[in-house]
Short mmCIF file of C-alpha atoms in Angstrom, two decimals:
data_model
loop_
_atom_site.label_atom_id
_atom_site.label_comp_id
_atom_site.label_asym_id
_atom_site.label_seq_id
_atom_site.Cartn_x
_atom_site.Cartn_y
_atom_site.Cartn_z
CA UNK Z 1022 -36.88 -21.52 4.49
CA UNK Z 1023 -39.76 -19.29 5.97
CA UNK Z 1024 -37.93 -19.12 9.11
CA UNK Z 1025 -34.87 -17.43 7.33
CA UNK Z 1026 -36.85 -15.08 5.46
CA UNK Z 1027 -39.09 -13.97 8.62
CA UNK Z 1028 -35.91 -13.75 10.37
CA UNK Z 1029 -33.55 -11.61 8.04
CA UNK Z 1030 -36.91 -9.60 7.12
CA UNK Z 1031 -37.12 -8.90 11.13
CA UNK Z 1032 -33.38 -8.38 11.72
CA UNK Z 1033 -33.11 -6.13 8.81
CA UNK Z 1034 -36.07 -3.88 9.80
CA UNK Z 1035 -34.95 -3.19 13.45
CA UNK Z 1036 -31.36 -2.39 12.27
CA UNK Z 1037 -32.87 -0.23 9.79
CA UNK Z 1038 -35.07 1.35 12.37
CA UNK Z 1039 -32.07 2.16 14.64
CA UNK Z 1040 -30.68 3.83 11.83
CA UNK Z 1041 -33.01 5.92 11.09
CA UNK Z 1042 -33.86 7.02 14.93
CA UNK Z 1043 -30.02 8.04 14.71
CA UNK Z 1044 -31.09 10.44 11.50
CA UNK Z 1045 -34.22 11.65 13.56
CA UNK Z 1046 -32.31 12.06 17.05
CA UNK Z 1047 -30.16 14.00 15.65
CA UNK Z 1048 -32.13 16.00 13.64
CA UNK Z 1049 -34.13 16.65 16.67
CA UNK Z 1050 -30.91 17.73 18.46
CA UNK Z 1051 -29.78 20.51 15.88
CA UNK Z 1052 -32.74 21.98 15.50
CA UNK Z 1053 -33.63 20.23 11.93
CA UNK Z 1054 -37.56 19.29 11.57
CA UNK Z 1055 -38.21 15.90 10.69
CA UNK Z 1056 -42.13 15.60 9.08
CA UNK Z 1057 -42.36 11.54 8.85
CA UNK Z 1058 -40.78 8.51 10.60
CA UNK Z 1059 -41.96 5.65 9.01
CA UNK Z 1060 -41.89 2.10 9.64
CA UNK Z 1061 -41.76 0.64 6.24
CA UNK Z 1062 -40.80 0.25 2.95
CA UNK Z 1063 -40.36 4.75 1.60
CA UNK Z 1064 -42.28 3.94 -1.65
CA UNK Z 1065 -45.06 1.71 -0.41
CA UNK Z 1066 -48.53 3.14 0.48
CA UNK Z 1067 -49.09 4.70 4.05
CA UNK Z 1068 -51.29 2.63 5.94
CA UNK Z 1069 -51.75 4.43 8.99
CA UNK Z 1070 -50.58 7.74 10.84
CA UNK Z 1071 -49.73 5.80 14.13
CA UNK Z 1072 -49.12 9.24 16.71
CA UNK Z 1073 -47.47 12.46 15.63
CA UNK Z 1074 -45.40 14.18 18.37
CA UNK Z 1075 -44.31 17.98 17.29
CA UNK Z 1076 -43.86 18.36 13.30
CA UNK Z 1077 -42.99 14.63 13.14
CA UNK Z 1078 -45.73 11.93 12.18
CA UNK Z 1079 -44.99 8.32 13.11
CA UNK Z 1080 -46.34 6.50 10.11
CA UNK Z 1081 -47.13 2.85 9.05
CA UNK Z 1082 -46.23 1.37 5.78
CA UNK Z 1083 -47.98 -1.29 3.45
CA UNK Z 1084 -44.66 -3.29 2.93
CA UNK Z 1085 -43.31 -3.61 6.50
CA UNK Z 1086 -39.76 -3.64 6.05
CA UNK Z 1087 -37.41 -1.52 7.41
CA UNK Z 1088 -37.83 2.26 8.06
CA UNK Z 1089 -37.05 6.27 6.95
CA UNK Z 1090 -37.32 9.78 7.75
CA UNK Z 1091 -38.37 12.18 5.82
CA UNK Z 1092 -36.79 15.92 6.10
CA UNK Z 1093 -39.51 17.18 3.28
CA UNK Z 1094 -43.55 18.16 3.86
CA UNK Z 1095 -46.29 18.76 1.69
CA UNK Z 1096 -45.60 22.30 1.48
CA UNK Z 1097 -41.65 22.21 2.06
CA UNK Z 1098 -40.47 19.16 -0.57
CA UNK Z 1099 -37.37 20.51 -0.78
CA UNK Z 1100 -36.03 20.09 2.80
CA UNK Z 1101 -34.69 23.89 3.11
CA UNK Z 1102 -34.56 23.65 6.18
CA UNK Z 1103 -32.47 20.79 6.04
CA UNK Z 1104 -30.19 22.58 4.08
CA UNK Z 1105 -30.25 25.86 5.67
CA UNK Z 1106 -28.52 24.29 8.80
CA UNK Z 1107 -24.93 24.59 9.44
CA UNK Z 1108 -22.40 21.98 7.90
CA UNK Z 1109 -21.13 20.55 11.31
CA UNK Z 1110 -25.47 19.91 11.93
CA UNK Z 1111 -26.03 17.87 9.08
CA UNK Z 1112 -22.47 16.15 9.08
CA UNK Z 1113 -24.15 15.20 12.50
CA UNK Z 1114 -27.56 14.11 11.15
CA UNK Z 1115 -25.65 12.17 8.15
CA UNK Z 1116 -23.46 10.34 10.46
CA UNK Z 1117 -26.29 9.62 13.17
CA UNK Z 1118 -27.36 6.04 12.00
CA UNK Z 1119 -24.41 4.88 11.53
CA UNK Z 1120 -23.14 5.94 15.23
CA UNK Z 1121 -26.17 4.25 16.74
CA UNK Z 1122 -25.76 1.09 14.36
CA UNK Z 1123 -22.14 0.87 16.24
CA UNK Z 1124 -23.67 1.62 19.23
CA UNK Z 1125 -26.74 -1.19 18.78
CA UNK Z 1126 -24.20 -3.42 17.79
CA UNK Z 1127 -22.22 -3.20 21.15
CA UNK Z 1128 -25.05 -3.43 23.09
CA UNK Z 1129 -25.96 -6.67 21.76
CA UNK Z 1130 -22.66 -7.91 21.61
CA UNK Z 1131 -21.85 -7.35 25.37
CA UNK Z 1132 -24.73 -9.27 26.40
CA UNK Z 1133 -24.07 -12.43 23.79
CA UNK Z 1134 -20.41 -12.72 24.68
CA UNK Z 1135 -22.00 -12.34 29.17
CA UNK Z 1136 -24.08 -15.13 28.20
CA UNK Z 1137 -22.96 -16.99 25.14
CA UNK Z 1138 -18.96 -17.17 26.52
CA UNK Z 1139 -19.69 -16.90 30.39
CA UNK Z 1140 -17.68 -13.55 29.98
CA UNK Z 1141 -17.56 -11.17 32.99
CA UNK Z 1142 -18.98 -7.84 31.90
CA UNK Z 1143 -15.45 -5.64 31.87
CA UNK Z 1144 -14.25 -8.73 29.35
CA UNK Z 1145 -17.50 -8.67 27.30
CA UNK Z 1146 -17.00 -4.58 27.14
CA UNK Z 1147 -13.78 -5.29 25.27
CA UNK Z 1148 -14.59 -8.27 23.32
CA UNK Z 1149 -16.61 -6.18 22.08
CA UNK Z 1150 -14.89 -3.46 21.20
CA UNK Z 1151 -12.41 -5.53 19.93
CA UNK Z 1152 -15.06 -6.93 17.92
CA UNK Z 1153 -16.29 -3.92 16.84
CA UNK Z 1154 -12.57 -2.32 15.44
CA UNK Z 1155 -12.04 -5.77 13.31
CA UNK Z 1156 -15.23 -5.76 11.67
CA UNK Z 1157 -14.75 -1.94 10.93
CA UNK Z 1158 -11.24 -2.16 9.75
CA UNK Z 1159 -11.64 -5.73 8.17
CA UNK Z 1160 -14.49 -4.09 6.13
CA UNK Z 1161 -12.75 -0.79 5.04
CA UNK Z 1162 -9.79 -3.32 3.66
CA UNK Z 1163 -12.19 -5.27 1.92
CA UNK Z 1164 -13.43 -2.12 -0.39
CA UNK Z 1165 -10.59 -1.09 -0.76
CA UNK Z 1166 -9.49 -4.41 -1.98
CA UNK Z 1167 -12.39 -4.07 -4.36
CA UNK Z 1168 -12.33 -0.78 -5.47
CA UNK Z 1169 -8.65 -1.39 -6.32
CA UNK Z 1170 -9.05 -4.61 -8.36
CA UNK Z 1171 -6.95 -7.07 -6.34
CA UNK Z 1172 -10.33 -8.31 -4.80
CA UNK Z 1173 -13.99 -9.65 -6.63
CA UNK Z 1174 -16.89 -8.68 -6.06
CA UNK Z 1175 -18.02 -12.24 -4.92
CA UNK Z 1176 -16.77 -10.84 -1.60
CA UNK Z 1177 -19.54 -9.12 -0.67
CA UNK Z 1178 -23.29 -10.77 -0.05
CA UNK Z 1179 -26.49 -9.32 -0.94
CA UNK Z 1180 -29.84 -9.76 0.26
CA UNK Z 1181 -30.28 -14.08 -0.87
CA UNK Z 1182 -26.86 -14.32 1.29
CA UNK Z 1183 -27.83 -12.70 4.02
CA UNK Z 1184 -31.58 -14.21 4.36
CA UNK Z 1185 -29.30 -17.69 4.21
CA UNK Z 1186 -26.68 -17.08 7.28
CA UNK Z 1187 -30.41 -15.32 9.40
CA UNK Z 1188 -31.72 -18.28 8.63
CA UNK Z 1189 -28.23 -20.12 10.26
CA UNK Z 1190 -28.63 -17.67 12.74
CA UNK Z 1191 -32.03 -18.19 13.80
CA UNK Z 1192 -31.50 -21.82 14.26
CA UNK Z 1193 -28.89 -21.62 15.81
CA UNK Z 1194 -30.98 -19.95 18.93
CA UNK Z 1195 -30.97 -16.30 20.23
CA UNK Z 1196 -27.65 -15.92 21.25
CA UNK Z 1197 -26.58 -16.69 17.33
CA UNK Z 1198 -29.36 -14.53 15.96
CA UNK Z 1199 -28.34 -11.46 18.92
CA UNK Z 1200 -24.66 -11.82 17.29
CA UNK Z 1201 -26.32 -11.54 13.69
CA UNK Z 1202 -27.94 -9.01 14.44
CA UNK Z 1203 -25.33 -7.12 16.02
CA UNK Z 1204 -22.98 -7.93 12.98
CA UNK Z 1205 -25.55 -6.89 10.32
CA UNK Z 1206 -25.94 -3.47 12.47
CA UNK Z 1207 -22.57 -2.68 12.24
CA UNK Z 1208 -22.54 -3.41 8.44
CA UNK Z 1209 -25.10 -1.32 7.65
CA UNK Z 1210 -22.99 1.64 9.89
CA UNK Z 1211 -19.70 0.73 7.82
CA UNK Z 1212 -21.67 0.45 4.70
CA UNK Z 1213 -23.35 4.14 4.94
CA UNK Z 1214 -20.66 5.64 5.66
CA UNK Z 1215 -18.72 4.66 2.35
CA UNK Z 1216 -18.66 8.08 0.12
CA UNK Z 1217 -21.16 6.73 -2.23
CA UNK Z 1218 -24.03 8.87 -3.79
CA UNK Z 1219 -27.16 7.98 -2.26
CA UNK Z 1220 -25.75 6.73 0.65
CA UNK Z 1221 -24.49 9.14 4.61
CA UNK Z 1222 -21.02 8.66 3.61
CA UNK Z 1223 -21.61 10.11 0.33
CA UNK Z 1224 -24.06 13.07 1.49
CA UNK Z 1225 -20.61 13.63 4.25
CA UNK Z 1226 -18.11 14.03 0.94
CA UNK Z 1227 -20.58 16.73 -0.74
CA UNK Z 1228 -20.15 18.30 2.80
CA UNK Z 1229 -16.47 18.45 2.05
CA UNK Z 1230 -16.43 19.71 -1.10
CA UNK Z 1231 -19.03 22.53 0.17
CA UNK Z 1232 -16.32 23.28 2.70
CA UNK Z 1233 -13.47 23.44 0.25
CA UNK Z 1234 -14.96 25.66 -2.20
CA UNK Z 1235 -16.67 27.46 0.41
CA UNK Z 1236 -20.43 27.55 -1.41
CA UNK Z 1237 -23.19 25.05 -1.12
CA UNK Z 1238 -24.38 22.56 -4.10
CA UNK Z 1239 -27.96 23.67 -5.25
CA UNK Z 1240 -30.47 21.23 -4.06
CA UNK Z 1241 -31.32 20.26 -7.82
CA UNK Z 1242 -27.36 18.87 -7.93
CA UNK Z 1243 -28.39 16.98 -4.96
CA UNK Z 1244 -31.33 15.49 -6.08
CA UNK Z 1245 -29.48 14.22 -9.05
CA UNK Z 1246 -26.51 12.68 -6.89
CA UNK Z 1247 -29.05 11.20 -4.85
CA UNK Z 1248 -31.20 9.60 -7.87
CA UNK Z 1249 -27.89 8.58 -9.54
CA UNK Z 1250 -26.27 6.66 -6.56
CA UNK Z 1251 -29.67 5.02 -5.63
CA UNK Z 1252 -29.90 3.12 -9.48
CA UNK Z 1253 -26.12 2.69 -8.63
CA UNK Z 1254 -27.50 0.64 -5.50
CA UNK Z 1255 -30.09 -0.84 -7.15
CA UNK Z 1256 -27.82 -2.50 -9.93
CA UNK Z 1257 -24.98 -3.03 -7.20
CA UNK Z 1258 -28.03 -4.91 -5.04
CA UNK Z 1259 -29.08 -7.08 -7.89
CA UNK Z 1260 -25.67 -8.16 -9.43
CA UNK Z 1261 -24.83 -9.42 -5.69
CA UNK Z 1262 -28.14 -11.18 -5.41
CA UNK Z 1263 -27.52 -13.10 -8.83
CA UNK Z 1264 -24.02 -14.19 -7.69
CA UNK Z 1265 -26.08 -15.26 -3.97
CA UNK Z 1266 -28.32 -17.52 -5.97
CA UNK Z 1267 -25.88 -18.94 -8.55
CA UNK Z 1268 -23.63 -19.77 -5.37
CA UNK Z 1269 -26.40 -21.28 -3.99
CA UNK Z 1270 -27.75 -23.32 -6.87
CA UNK Z 1271 -24.01 -24.61 -7.44
#
């Protein structure tokens, strides 16, 4: 069980940091300042500032679980420079994390297929692209089925279910763990593109509404929508976790 939990925390932290790196580099590309890039859970206390580059502090948090980037500073609490950027720039920033997750999955799949399946480089590249396309299309189909009522929430897995899968992948060797990491990175990237409040897809949906209205939403509205999304996401996570536990017990 320890191996399963350790593997889950390690793998999830890596794919989350890759996701946040995508946001960070996209923001740097369009000139929007990032004030903090942190390793660790966002609501845990800061342990140390590892180093500083330009306006960004690279920090370590108490709970080394995942990571985050912050577009607010003590004197710019509402991330005004982010909201002052063009819609195209904000769209690039919001989609950068998921794009990096997809690229990261591809970079893991290629060597996994080459070593594990004895494929040539060209065949491994083609197989990786096909795998990514299948996962994306099947995930979209699953969520459409769930929201339309033709499929149930039992098809989703929460932290407990993913921990079990991580333990199985770790016990299967490095190639299995490599593939699992790739699939988790791909899943994280896809999930964040769902137009749900609090997720990157939700932010992109707000940008679409702003474009249709030709009028930006106020920062307060963004905060309320994001808070509501976070609350709903926590409730969904608790429900899926409870379902995972009941499956394991039964």
